[in-house]
PDB file of C-alpha atoms in Angstrom:
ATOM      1  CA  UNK A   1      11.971 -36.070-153.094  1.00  0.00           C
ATOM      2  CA  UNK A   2      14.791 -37.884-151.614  1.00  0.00           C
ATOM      3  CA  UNK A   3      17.358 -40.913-152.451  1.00  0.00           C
ATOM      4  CA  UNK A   4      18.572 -43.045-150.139  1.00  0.00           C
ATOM      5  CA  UNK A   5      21.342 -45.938-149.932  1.00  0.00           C
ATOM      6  CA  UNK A   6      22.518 -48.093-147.229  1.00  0.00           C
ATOM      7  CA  UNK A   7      25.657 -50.287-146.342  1.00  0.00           C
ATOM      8  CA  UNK A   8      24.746 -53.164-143.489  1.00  0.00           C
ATOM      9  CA  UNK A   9      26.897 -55.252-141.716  1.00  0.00           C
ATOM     10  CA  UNK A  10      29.632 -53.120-142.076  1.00  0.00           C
ATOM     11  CA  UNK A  11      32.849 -54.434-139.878  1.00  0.00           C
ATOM     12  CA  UNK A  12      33.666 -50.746-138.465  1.00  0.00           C
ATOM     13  CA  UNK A  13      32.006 -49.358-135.036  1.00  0.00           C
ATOM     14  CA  UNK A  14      29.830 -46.822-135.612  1.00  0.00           C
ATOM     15  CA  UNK A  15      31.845 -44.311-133.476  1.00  0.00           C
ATOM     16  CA  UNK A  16      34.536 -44.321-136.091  1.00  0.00           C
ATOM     17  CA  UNK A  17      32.086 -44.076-138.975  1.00  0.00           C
ATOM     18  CA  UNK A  18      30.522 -40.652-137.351  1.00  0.00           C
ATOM     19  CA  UNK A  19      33.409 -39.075-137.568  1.00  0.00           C
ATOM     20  CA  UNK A  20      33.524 -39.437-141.235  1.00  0.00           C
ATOM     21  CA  UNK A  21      29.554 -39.182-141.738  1.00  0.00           C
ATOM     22  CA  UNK A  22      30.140 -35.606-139.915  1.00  0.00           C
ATOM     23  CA  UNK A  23      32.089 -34.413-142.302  1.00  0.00           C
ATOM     24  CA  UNK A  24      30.336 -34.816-145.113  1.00  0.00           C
ATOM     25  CA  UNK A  25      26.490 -34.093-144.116  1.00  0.00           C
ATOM     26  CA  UNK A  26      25.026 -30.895-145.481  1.00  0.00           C
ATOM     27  CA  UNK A  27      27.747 -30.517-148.547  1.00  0.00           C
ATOM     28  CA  UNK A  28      27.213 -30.732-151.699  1.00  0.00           C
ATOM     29  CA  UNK A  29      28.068 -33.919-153.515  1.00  0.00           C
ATOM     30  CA  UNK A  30      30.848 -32.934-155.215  1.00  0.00           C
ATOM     31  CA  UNK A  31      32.638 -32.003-152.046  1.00  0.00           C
ATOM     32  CA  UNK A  32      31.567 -34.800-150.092  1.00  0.00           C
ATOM     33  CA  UNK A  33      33.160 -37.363-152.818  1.00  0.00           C
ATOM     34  CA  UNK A  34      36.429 -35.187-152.393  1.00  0.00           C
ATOM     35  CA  UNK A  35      36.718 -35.142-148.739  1.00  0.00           C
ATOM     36  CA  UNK A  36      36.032 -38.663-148.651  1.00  0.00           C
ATOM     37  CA  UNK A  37      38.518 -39.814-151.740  1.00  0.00           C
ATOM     38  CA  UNK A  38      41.290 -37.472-149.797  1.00  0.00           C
ATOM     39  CA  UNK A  39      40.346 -38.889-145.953  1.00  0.00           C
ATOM     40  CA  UNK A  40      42.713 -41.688-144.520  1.00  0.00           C
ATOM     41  CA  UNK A  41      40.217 -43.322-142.723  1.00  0.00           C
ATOM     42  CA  UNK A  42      39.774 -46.476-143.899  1.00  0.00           C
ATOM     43  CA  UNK A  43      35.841 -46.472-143.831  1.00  0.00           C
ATOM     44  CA  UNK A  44      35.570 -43.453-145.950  1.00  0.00           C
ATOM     45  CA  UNK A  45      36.010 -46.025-149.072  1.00  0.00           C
ATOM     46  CA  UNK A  46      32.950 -47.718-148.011  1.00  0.00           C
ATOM     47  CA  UNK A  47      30.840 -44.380-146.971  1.00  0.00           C
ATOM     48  CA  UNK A  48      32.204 -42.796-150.954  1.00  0.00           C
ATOM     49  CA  UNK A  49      30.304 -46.603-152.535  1.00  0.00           C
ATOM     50  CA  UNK A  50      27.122 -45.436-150.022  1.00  0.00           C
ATOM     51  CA  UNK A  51      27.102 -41.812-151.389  1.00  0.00           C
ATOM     52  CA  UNK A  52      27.644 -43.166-154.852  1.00  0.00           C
ATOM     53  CA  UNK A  53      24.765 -45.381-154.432  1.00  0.00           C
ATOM     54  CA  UNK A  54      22.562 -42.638-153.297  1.00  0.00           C
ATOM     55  CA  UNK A  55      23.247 -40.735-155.830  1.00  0.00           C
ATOM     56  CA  UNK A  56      22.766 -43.724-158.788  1.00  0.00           C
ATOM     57  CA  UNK A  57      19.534 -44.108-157.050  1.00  0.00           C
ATOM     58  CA  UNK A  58      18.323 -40.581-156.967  1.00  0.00           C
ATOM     59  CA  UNK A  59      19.595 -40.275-160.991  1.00  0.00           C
ATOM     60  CA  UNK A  60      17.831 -43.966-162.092  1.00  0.00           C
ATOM     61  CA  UNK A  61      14.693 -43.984-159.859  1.00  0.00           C
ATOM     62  CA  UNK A  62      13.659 -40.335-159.093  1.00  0.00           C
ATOM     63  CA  UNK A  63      15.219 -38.786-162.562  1.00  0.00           C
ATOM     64  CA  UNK A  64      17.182 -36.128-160.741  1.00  0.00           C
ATOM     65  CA  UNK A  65      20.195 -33.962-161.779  1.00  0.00           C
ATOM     66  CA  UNK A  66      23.313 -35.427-159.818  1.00  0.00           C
ATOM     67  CA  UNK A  67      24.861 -31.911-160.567  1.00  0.00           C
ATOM     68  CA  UNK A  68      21.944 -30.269-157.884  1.00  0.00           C
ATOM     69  CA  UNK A  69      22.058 -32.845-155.125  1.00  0.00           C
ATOM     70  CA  UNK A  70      23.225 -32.285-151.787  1.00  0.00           C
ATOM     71  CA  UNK A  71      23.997 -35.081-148.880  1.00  0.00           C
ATOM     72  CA  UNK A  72      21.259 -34.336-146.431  1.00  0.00           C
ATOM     73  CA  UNK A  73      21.428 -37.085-143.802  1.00  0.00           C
ATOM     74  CA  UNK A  74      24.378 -38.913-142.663  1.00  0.00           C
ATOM     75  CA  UNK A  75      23.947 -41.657-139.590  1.00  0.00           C
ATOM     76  CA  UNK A  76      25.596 -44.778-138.488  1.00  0.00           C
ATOM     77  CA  UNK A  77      23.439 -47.394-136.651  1.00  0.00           C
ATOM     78  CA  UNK A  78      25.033 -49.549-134.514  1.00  0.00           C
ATOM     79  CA  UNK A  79      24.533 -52.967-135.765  1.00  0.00           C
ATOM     80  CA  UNK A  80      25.170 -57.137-134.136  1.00  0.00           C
ATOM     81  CA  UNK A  81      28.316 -57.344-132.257  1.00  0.00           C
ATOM     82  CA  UNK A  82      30.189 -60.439-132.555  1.00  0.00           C
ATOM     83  CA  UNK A  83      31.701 -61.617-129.000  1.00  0.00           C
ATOM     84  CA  UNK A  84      35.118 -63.121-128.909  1.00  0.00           C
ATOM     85  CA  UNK A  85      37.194 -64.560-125.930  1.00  0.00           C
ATOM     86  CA  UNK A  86      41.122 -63.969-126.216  1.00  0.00           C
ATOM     87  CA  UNK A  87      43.214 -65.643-123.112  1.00  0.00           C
ATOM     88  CA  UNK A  88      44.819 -63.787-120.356  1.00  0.00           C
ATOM     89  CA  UNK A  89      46.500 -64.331-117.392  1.00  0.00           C
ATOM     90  CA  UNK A  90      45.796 -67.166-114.829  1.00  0.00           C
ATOM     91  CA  UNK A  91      43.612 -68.812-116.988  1.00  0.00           C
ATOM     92  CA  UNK A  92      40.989 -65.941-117.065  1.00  0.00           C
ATOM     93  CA  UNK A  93      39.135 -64.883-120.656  1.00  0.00           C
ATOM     94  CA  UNK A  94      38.870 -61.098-121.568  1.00  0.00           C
ATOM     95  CA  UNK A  95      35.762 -60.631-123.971  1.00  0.00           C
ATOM     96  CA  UNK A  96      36.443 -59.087-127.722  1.00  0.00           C
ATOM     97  CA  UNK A  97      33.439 -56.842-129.532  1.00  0.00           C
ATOM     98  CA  UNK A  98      33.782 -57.005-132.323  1.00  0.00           C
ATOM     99  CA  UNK A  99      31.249 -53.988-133.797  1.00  0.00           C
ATOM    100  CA  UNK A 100      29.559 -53.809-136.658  1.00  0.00           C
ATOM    101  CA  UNK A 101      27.558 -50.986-138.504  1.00  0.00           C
ATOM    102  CA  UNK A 102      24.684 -49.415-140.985  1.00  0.00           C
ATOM    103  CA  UNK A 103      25.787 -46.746-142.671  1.00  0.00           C
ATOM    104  CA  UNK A 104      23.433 -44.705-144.506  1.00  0.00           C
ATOM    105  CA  UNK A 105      23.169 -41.745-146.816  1.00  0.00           C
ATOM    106  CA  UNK A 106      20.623 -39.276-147.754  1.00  0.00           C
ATOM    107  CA  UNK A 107      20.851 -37.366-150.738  1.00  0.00           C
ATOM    108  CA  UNK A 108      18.333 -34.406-152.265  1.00  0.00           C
ATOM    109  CA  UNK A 109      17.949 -31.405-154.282  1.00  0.00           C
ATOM    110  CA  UNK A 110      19.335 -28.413-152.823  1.00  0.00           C
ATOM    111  CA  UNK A 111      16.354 -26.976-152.821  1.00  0.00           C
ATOM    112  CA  UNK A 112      15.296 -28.909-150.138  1.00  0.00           C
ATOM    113  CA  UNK A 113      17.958 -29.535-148.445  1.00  0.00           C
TER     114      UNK A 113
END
């Protein structure tokens, strides 16, 4: 049995979300809340409330021990990009993405993880 939790709509591009995500997938719980409270990446605030979710819903749906979980799966999904025009020169437009992401967590015993 697994828990899940997702963030949508997230204003970061999912490049710079992996980076964290990598980090993290396979450890233990424990570990991956301190490598993400320590990080000073500014998404790994929001990826900490996705692995805390995960966890609330693997404790309160599933009735497992958050002592024996372990972050299986980690993956950012790219999600809409807004499209902004900022001026430049001669009167010409350069086009702005601005990326957004879904950010989502597995969790499960370590058994079978």
């Amino acid at each position: 049995m697994e828990a899940k939790a997702t963030a949508k709509y997230v204003r970061v591009s999912p490049r710079k979300a992996r980076i964290v995500l990598d980090q993290i997938r396979g450890k233990d719980v424990a570990r991956a809340r301190e490598i993400l409270m320590f990080s000073e990446r500014a998404i790994s605030e929001t990826i900490l409330k996705v692995l805390d979710s995960a966890v609330a819903n693997a404790t309160n749906n599933h009735d497992m021990s958050a002592n024996n979980l372990v972050v299986k799966t980690t993956y950012a999904d790219e999600g809409p990009t807004m499209k902004r025009f900022t001026p430049r020169a001669k009167g010409s437009a350069s086009r702005i993405r601005k990326r957004t992401s879904h950010i989502t967590v597995i969790v499960a015993p370590r058994e079978e993880a």
